[in-house]
Coordinates of C-alpha atoms in Angstrom, one line a residue:
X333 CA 61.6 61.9 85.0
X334 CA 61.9 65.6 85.3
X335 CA 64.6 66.4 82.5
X336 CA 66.0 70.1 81.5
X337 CA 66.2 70.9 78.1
X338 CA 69.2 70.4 76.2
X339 CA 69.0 73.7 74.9
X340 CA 68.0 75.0 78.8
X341 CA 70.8 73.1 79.7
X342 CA 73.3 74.0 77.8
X343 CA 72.5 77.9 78.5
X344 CA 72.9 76.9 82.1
X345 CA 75.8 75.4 81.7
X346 CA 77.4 78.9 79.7
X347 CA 76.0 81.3 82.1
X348 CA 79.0 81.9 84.1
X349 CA 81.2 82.0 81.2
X350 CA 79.0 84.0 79.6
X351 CA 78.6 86.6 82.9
X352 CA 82.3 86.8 83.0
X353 CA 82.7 87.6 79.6
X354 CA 79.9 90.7 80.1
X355 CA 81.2 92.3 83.1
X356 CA 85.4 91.6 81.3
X357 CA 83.8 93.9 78.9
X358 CA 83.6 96.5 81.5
X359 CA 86.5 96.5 83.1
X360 CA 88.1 96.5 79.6
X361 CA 86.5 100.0 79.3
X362 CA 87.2 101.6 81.8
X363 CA 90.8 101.0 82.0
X364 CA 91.1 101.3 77.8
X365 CA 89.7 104.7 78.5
X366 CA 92.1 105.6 81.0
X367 CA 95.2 104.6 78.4
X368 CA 94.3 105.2 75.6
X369 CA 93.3 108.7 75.9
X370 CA 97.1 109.6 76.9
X371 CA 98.6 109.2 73.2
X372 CA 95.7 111.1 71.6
X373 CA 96.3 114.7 74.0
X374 CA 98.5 116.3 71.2
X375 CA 96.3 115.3 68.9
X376 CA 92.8 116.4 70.4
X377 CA 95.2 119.7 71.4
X378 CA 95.8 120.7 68.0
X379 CA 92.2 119.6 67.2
X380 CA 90.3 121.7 69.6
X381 CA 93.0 124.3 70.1
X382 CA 93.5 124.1 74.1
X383 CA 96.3 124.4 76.1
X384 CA 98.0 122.3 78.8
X385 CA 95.2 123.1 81.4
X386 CA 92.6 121.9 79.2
X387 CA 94.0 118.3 78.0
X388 CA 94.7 118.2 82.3
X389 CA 91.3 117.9 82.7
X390 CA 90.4 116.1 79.7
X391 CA 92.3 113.7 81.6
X392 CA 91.3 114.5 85.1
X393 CA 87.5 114.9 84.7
X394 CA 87.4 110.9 84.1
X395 CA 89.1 109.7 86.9
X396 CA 87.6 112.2 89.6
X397 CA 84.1 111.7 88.4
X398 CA 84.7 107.4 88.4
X399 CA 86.3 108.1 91.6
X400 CA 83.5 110.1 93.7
X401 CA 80.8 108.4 92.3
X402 CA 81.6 104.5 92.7
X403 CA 80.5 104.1 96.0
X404 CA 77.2 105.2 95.1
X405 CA 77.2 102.7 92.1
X406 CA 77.3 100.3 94.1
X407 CA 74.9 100.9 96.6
X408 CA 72.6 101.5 93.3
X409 CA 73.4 98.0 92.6
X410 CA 72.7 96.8 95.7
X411 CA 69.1 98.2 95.8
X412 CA 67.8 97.9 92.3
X413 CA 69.9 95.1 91.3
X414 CA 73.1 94.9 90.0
X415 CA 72.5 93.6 86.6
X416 CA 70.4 96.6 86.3
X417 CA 72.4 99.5 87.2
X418 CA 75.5 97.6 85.0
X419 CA 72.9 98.0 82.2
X420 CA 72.4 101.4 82.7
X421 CA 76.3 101.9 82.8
X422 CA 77.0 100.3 79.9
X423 CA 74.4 102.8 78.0
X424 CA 75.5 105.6 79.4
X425 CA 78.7 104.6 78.5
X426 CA 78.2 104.3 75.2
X427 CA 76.9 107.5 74.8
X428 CA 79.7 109.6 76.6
X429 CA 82.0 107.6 74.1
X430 CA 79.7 109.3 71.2
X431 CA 79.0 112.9 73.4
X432 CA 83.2 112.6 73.3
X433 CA 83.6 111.7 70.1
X434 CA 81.3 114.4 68.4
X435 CA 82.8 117.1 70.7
X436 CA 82.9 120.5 69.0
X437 CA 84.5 122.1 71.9
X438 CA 86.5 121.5 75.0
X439 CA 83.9 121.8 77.4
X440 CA 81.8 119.1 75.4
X441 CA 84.7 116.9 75.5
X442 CA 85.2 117.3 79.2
X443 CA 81.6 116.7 79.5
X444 CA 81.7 113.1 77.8
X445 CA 84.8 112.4 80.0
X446 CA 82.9 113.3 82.8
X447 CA 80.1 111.5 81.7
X448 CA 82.2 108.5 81.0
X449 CA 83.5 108.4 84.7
X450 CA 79.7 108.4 86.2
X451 CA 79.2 104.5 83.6
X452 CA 82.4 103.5 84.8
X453 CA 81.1 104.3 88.3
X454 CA 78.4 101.8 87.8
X455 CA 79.9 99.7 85.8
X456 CA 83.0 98.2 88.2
X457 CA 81.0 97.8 91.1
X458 CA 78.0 95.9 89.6
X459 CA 80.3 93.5 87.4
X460 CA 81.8 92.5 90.8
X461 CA 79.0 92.0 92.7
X462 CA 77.6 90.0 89.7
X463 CA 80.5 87.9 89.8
X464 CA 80.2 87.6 93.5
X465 CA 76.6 86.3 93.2
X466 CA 77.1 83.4 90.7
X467 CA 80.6 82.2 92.6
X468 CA 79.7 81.5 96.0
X469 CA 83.0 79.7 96.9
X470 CA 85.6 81.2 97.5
X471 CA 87.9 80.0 95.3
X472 CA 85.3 80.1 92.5
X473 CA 85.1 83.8 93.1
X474 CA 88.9 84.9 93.2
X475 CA 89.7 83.0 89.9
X476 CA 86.8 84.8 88.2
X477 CA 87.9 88.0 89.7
X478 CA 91.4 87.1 88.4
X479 CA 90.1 86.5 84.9
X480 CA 88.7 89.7 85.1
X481 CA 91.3 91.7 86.5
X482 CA 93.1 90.2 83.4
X483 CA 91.0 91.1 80.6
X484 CA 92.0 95.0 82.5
X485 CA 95.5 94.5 82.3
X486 CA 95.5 93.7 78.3
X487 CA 93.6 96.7 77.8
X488 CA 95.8 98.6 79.5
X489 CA 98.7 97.3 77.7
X490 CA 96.6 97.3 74.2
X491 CA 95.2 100.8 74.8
X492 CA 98.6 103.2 73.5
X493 CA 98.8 100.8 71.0
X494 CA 95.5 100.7 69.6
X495 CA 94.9 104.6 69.7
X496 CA 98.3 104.3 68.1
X497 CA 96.7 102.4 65.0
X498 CA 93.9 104.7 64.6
X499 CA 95.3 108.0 65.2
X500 CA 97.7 106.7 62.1
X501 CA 94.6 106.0 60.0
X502 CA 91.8 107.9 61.7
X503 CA 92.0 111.1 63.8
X504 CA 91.1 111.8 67.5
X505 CA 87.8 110.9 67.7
X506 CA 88.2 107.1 66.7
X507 CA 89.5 106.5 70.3
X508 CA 85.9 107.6 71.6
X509 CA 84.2 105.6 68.8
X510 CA 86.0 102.9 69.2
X511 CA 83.6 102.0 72.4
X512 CA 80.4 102.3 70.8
X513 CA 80.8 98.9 69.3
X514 CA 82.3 97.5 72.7
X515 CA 79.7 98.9 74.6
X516 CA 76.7 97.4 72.1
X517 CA 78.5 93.4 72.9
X518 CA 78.4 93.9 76.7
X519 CA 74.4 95.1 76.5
X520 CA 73.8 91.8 74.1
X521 CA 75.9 89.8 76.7
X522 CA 74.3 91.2 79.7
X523 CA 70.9 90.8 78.2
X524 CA 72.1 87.0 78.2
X525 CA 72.4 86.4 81.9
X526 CA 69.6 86.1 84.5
X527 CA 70.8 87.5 87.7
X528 CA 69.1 88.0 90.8
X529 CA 71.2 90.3 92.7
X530 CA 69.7 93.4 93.7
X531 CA 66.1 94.7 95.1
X532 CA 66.6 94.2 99.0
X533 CA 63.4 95.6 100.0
X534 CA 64.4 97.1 103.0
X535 CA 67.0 99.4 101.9
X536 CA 66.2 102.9 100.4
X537 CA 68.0 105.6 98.6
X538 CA 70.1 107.1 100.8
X539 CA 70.8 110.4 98.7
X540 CA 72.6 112.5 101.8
X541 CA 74.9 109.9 102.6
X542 CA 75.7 110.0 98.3
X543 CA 76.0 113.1 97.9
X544 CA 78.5 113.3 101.5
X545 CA 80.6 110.8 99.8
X546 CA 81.0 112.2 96.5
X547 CA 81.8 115.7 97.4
X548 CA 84.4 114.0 99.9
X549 CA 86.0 112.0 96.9
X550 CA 86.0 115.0 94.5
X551 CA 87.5 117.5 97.1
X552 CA 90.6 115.1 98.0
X553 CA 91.1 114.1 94.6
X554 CA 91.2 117.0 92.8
X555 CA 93.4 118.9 94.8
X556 CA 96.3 115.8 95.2
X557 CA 95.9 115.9 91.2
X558 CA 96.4 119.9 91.0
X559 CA 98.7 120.2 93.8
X560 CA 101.2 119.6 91.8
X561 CA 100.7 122.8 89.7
X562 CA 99.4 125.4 92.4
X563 CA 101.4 123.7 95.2
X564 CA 100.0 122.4 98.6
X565 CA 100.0 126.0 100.3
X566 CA 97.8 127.4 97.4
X567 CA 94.3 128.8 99.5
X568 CA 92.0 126.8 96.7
X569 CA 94.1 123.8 97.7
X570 CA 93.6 123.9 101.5
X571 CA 90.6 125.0 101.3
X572 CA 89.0 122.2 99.2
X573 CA 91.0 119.8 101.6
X574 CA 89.2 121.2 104.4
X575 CA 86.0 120.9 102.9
X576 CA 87.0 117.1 101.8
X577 CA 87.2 116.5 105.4
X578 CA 84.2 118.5 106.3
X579 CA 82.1 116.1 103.8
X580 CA 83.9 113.1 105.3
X581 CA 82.6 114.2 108.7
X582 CA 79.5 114.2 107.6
X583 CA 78.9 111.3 105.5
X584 CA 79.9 109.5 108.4
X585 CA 77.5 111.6 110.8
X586 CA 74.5 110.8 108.1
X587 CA 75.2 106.6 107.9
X588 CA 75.5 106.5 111.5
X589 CA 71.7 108.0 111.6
X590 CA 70.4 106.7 108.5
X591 CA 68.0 103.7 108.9
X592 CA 69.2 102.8 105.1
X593 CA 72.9 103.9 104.9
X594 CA 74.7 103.7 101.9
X595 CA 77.6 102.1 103.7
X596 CA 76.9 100.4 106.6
X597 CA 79.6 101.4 109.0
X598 CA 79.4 98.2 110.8
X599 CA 81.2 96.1 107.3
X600 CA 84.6 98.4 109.2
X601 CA 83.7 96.4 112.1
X602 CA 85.0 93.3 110.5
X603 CA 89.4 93.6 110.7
X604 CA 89.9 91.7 108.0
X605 CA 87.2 93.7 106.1
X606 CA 89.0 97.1 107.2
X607 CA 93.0 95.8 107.1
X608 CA 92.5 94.8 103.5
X609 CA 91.0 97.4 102.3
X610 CA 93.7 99.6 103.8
X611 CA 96.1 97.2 101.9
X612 CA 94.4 98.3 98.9
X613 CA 94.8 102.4 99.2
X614 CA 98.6 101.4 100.2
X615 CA 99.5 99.2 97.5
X616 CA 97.5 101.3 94.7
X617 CA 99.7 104.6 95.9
X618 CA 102.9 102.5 95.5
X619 CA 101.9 100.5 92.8
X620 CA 100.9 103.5 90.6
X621 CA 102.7 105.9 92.1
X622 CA 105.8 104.2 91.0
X623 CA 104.2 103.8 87.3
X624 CA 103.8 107.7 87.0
X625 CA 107.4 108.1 88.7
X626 CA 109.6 105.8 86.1
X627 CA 107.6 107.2 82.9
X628 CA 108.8 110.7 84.0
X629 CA 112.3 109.2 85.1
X630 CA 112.8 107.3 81.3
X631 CA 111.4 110.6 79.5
X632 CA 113.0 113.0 81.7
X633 CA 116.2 111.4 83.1
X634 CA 117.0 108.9 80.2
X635 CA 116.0 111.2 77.2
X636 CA 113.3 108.8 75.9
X637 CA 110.9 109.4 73.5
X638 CA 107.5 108.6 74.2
X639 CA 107.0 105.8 72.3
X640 CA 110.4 104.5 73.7
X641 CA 108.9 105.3 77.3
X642 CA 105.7 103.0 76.3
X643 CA 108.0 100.1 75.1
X644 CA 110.3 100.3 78.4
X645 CA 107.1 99.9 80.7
X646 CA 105.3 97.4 78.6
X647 CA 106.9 94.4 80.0
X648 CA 105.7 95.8 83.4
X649 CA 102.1 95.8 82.2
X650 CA 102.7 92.5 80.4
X651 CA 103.9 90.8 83.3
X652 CA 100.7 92.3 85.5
X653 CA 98.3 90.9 83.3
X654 CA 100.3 87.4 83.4
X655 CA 100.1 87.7 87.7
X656 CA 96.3 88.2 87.1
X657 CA 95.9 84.5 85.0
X658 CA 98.4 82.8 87.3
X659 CA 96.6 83.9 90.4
X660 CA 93.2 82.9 88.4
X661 CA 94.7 79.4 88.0
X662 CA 96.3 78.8 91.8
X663 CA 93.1 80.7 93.7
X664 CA 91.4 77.1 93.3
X665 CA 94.0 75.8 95.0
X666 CA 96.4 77.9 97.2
X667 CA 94.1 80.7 100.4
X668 CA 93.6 84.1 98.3
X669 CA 95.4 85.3 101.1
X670 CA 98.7 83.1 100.6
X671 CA 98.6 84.4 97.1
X672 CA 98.2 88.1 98.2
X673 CA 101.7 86.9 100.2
X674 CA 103.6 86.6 97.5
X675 CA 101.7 89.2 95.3
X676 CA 103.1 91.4 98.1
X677 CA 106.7 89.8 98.6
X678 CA 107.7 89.9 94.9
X679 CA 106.7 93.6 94.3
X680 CA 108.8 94.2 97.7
X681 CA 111.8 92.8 95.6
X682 CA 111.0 94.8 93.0
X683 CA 110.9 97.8 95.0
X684 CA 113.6 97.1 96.8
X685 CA 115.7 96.5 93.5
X686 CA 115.2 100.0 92.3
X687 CA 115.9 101.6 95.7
X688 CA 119.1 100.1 95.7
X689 CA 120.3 100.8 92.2
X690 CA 123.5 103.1 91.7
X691 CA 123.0 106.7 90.2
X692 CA 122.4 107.1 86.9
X693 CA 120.7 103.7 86.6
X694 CA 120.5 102.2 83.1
X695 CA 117.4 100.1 81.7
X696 CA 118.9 97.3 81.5
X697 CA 118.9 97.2 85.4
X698 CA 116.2 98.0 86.5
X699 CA 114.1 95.8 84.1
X700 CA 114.1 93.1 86.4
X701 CA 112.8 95.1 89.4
X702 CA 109.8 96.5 86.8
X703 CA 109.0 92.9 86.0
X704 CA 108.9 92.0 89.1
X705 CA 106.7 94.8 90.3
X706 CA 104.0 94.2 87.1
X707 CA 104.1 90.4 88.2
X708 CA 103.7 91.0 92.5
X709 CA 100.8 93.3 91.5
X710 CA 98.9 91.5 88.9
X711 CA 99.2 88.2 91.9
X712 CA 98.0 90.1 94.8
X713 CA 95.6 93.1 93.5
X714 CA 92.6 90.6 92.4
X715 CA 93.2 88.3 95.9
X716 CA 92.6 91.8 97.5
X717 CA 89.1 91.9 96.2
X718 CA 87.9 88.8 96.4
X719 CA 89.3 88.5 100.0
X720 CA 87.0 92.2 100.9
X721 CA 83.8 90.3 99.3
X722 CA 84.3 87.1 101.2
X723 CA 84.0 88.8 104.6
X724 CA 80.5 90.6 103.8
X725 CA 77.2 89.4 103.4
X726 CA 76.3 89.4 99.9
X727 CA 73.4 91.7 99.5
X728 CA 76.1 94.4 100.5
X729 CA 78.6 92.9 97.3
X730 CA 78.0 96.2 95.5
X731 CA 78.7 98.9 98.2
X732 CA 82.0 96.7 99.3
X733 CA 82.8 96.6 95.4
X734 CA 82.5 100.4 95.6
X735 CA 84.6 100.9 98.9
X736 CA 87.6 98.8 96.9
X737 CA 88.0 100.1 94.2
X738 CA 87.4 104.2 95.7
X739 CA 90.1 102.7 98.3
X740 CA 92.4 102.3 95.0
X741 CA 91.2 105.2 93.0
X742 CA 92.5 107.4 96.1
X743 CA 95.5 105.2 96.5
X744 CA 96.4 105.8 93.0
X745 CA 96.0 109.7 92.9
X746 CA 97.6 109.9 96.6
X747 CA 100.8 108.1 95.3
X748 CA 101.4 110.1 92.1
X749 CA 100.8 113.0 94.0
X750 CA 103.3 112.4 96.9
X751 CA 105.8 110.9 94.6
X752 CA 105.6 113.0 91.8
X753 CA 106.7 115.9 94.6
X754 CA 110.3 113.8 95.0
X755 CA 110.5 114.7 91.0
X756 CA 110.7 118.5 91.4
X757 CA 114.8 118.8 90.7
X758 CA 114.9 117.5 87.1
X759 CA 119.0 116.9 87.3
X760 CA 117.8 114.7 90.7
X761 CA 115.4 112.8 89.2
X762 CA 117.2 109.2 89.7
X763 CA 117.3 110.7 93.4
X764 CA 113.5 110.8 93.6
X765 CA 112.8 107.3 91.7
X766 CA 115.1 105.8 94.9
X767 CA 113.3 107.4 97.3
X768 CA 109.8 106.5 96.2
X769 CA 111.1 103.3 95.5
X770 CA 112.0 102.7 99.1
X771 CA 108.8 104.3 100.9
X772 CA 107.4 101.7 98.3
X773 CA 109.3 98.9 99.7
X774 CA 108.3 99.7 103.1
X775 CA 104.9 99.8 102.2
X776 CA 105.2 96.1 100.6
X777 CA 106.6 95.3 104.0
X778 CA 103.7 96.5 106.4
X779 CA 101.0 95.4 103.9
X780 CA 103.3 91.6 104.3
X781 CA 103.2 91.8 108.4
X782 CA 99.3 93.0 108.3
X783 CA 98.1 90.3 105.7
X784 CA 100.2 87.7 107.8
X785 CA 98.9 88.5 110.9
X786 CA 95.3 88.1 109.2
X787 CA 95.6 85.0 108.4
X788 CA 97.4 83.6 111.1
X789 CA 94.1 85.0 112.8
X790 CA 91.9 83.0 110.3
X791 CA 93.9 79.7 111.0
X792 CA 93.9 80.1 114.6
X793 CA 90.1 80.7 114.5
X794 CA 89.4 77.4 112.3
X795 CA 91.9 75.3 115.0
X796 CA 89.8 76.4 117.7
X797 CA 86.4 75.6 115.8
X798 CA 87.6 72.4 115.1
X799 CA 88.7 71.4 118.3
X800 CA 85.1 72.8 119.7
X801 CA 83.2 70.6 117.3
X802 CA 85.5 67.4 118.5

């Protein structure tokens, strides 16, 4: 009688819960780095004496450098092995945090940010495609993915309050510290699991096709961020826009060649694989365009105060984290799809609720329409990527990882760029809110019909199987 080991078996048994709770840690830092920075720029302004430029790309150097480099994360993961490479991100992460947090000057600072955004880089698409590997349903996989899109959303809502707590006791630097001992948990958790994702022989580095892609994310991003200072007919503007397109053309020139591309081309081949994905730049340029629009309308139209500005857009966060467990909990039951539906239909109401508000609209009435635009994201964004994983094979989990979240990244910085041009007339700035809030609700709607028309595709497909097999 060939028994396991009780102890063997009991570690078996643990190992997913265990592998979720190593990659949550990730995604915890990399979005608790993106908040919690933001209540700490007066602070690290005083600190290191810099001016409005310099806490821009304190801010800026992150999120560009995450951006441009997660598609090559992920094909990293995909060749050495994703538990690897999330190893390596997880170290490197930790020491940006201390590179950050021992900063003499600004450049050094900018340098850990920057540093910080290549581990998050590695980080996000490796947890994924680790997830991906030990869930091989379906539904398996989008209630993990839930679970961790959730662990996000509370440290997005606990970041302004815990750099809150230590800039009160501590000064600027805590908030970089604070990852080190983070940091240390994941690499004893990930030393825990056994994965054995990664190492397909036949693909290679494909460095060219990297590089193409990186200088392509960098050149769009940076100028939709700075755009809004220079403006759009600045030469430095067009000119790294035309060299973002330039790159594009050739990164798509180099996979078509390569014998190892980074990204095979032929994942786009697959409609649902490409529609979704297109869902996902959409409803991140709405979805966090709309975040950057009604902080600016309650501290610039209301008269808030910061902290009052934090409180008014909590519940929003709240209830985005709350989307992320109900959809963990239904994904077992109810088509990812069906749930990205709803995700979809309730944020359209909530759009839709602030479009139509009269001038001069109070809190009070559009709190509703918030709630229900935290709740309609936090459903749908996690069914998103587990619905782009289920239609690839899975030794390309990382690389399709990458190409979802870069589709967000570039969703998010396109929306508060084109939004936060509606924001110009400070006396109009209830004006602007409506009318993001309505090219908003007509985004909700096409991203509806096209996820509809998906999977009334899918069913059609599994009738006409079945009635084959009869």
């Amino acid at each position: 009688m060939n028994e396991m080991a009780p102890g063997r078996e009991s570690a078996e048994r643990d190992h997913p819960r265990v592998l979720l709770l190593a990659t949550s840690i990730s995604y915890v830092l990399v979005i608790l780095d993106t908040s919690i920075v933001n209540v700490a720029l007066e602070d690290i302004s005083r600190g290191l004496a810099t001016d409005i430029t310099g806490l821009q790309w304190i801010v800026t150097a992150y999120v560009v450098v995450f951006a441009s480099m997660v598609l090559s994360g992920g094909a990293l993961g995909d060749i050495f092995g994703a538990r690897k490479i999330y190893m390596v991100g997880l170290v490197l992460f930790t020491m940006a945090s201390l590179i950050a947090g021992c900063a003499p000057s600004l450049s050094v600072l900018i340098a850990g940010r920057s540093l910080q955004g290549v581990g998050a880089a590695l980080l996000v698409p490796s947890a994924l495609s680790l997830i991906t590997h030990a869930s091989p349903e379906n539904s398996t996989r989008a209630r993990a993915i839930a679970l961790w899109a959730a662990c996000g959303g509370a440290a997005q809502v606990l970041g302004p309050l815990v750099g809150g707590l230590l800039l009160a006791v501590l000064d600027w630097r805590s908030i970089f510290f604070v990852n080190v001992p983070i940091c240390l948990a994941g690499i004893w958790l990930t030393l825990r699991i056994d994965s054995q994702t990664g190492n397909h022989g036949g693909r290679r580095l494909d460095l060219p096709g990297q590089l193409s892609a990186a200088f392509a994310m960098i050149l769009i991003i940076a100028p939709l961020i700075e755009a809004r200072e220079f403006g759009w007919s600045n030469s430095g503007i067009l000119a790294a826009l035309a060299l973002s397109a330039t790159s594009t053309l050739a990164f798509v020139i180099i996979e078509r060649k390569s014998k190892s591309p980074m990204l095979p081309l032929s994942l786009f081949w697959n409609p649902v694989f490409s529609w979704i994905v297109f869902t996902v730049l959409s409803g991140s340029a709405a979805f966090f365009g709309m975040l950057f629009v009604m902080n600016l309308y309650f501290l610039r139209g209301a008269g808030y105060t910061p902290s009052q500005t934090a409180i008014a857009m909590a519940p929003l966060a709240l209830l985005a984290t709350t989307g992320n467990l109900i959809s963990s909990r239904l994904a077992r039951m109810i088509h990812p799809m069906s749930l990205m539906l709803a995700g979809q239909t309730v944020r359209l109401i909530g759009f839709a609720g602030i479009a139509l508000a009269s001038a001069g609209f109070s809190y009070p009435l559009i709190a509703l329409p918030l709630l229900l635009i935290g709740l309609g994201g936090g459903l749908g964004a996690p069914m998103a990527t587990s619905v782009i994983l289920s239609t690839i094979d899975k030794k390309y989990a990382g690389i399709a990882s990458g190409v979802s979240t870069a589709a967000g990244q570039l969703g998010a910085a396109t929306g508060v760029a084109i939004f936060g041009a509606f924001l110009a007339d400070s006396d109009r700035i209830a004006d602007g809110a409506r009318i993001a809030a309505t090219i908003s609700t007509a985004s909700a709607a096409l991203a509806i019909l096209i996820i509809w028309h998906l999977f009334r595709e899918r069913r059609r497909t599994l009738v006409n199987a079945d009635e084959i097999n009869r």
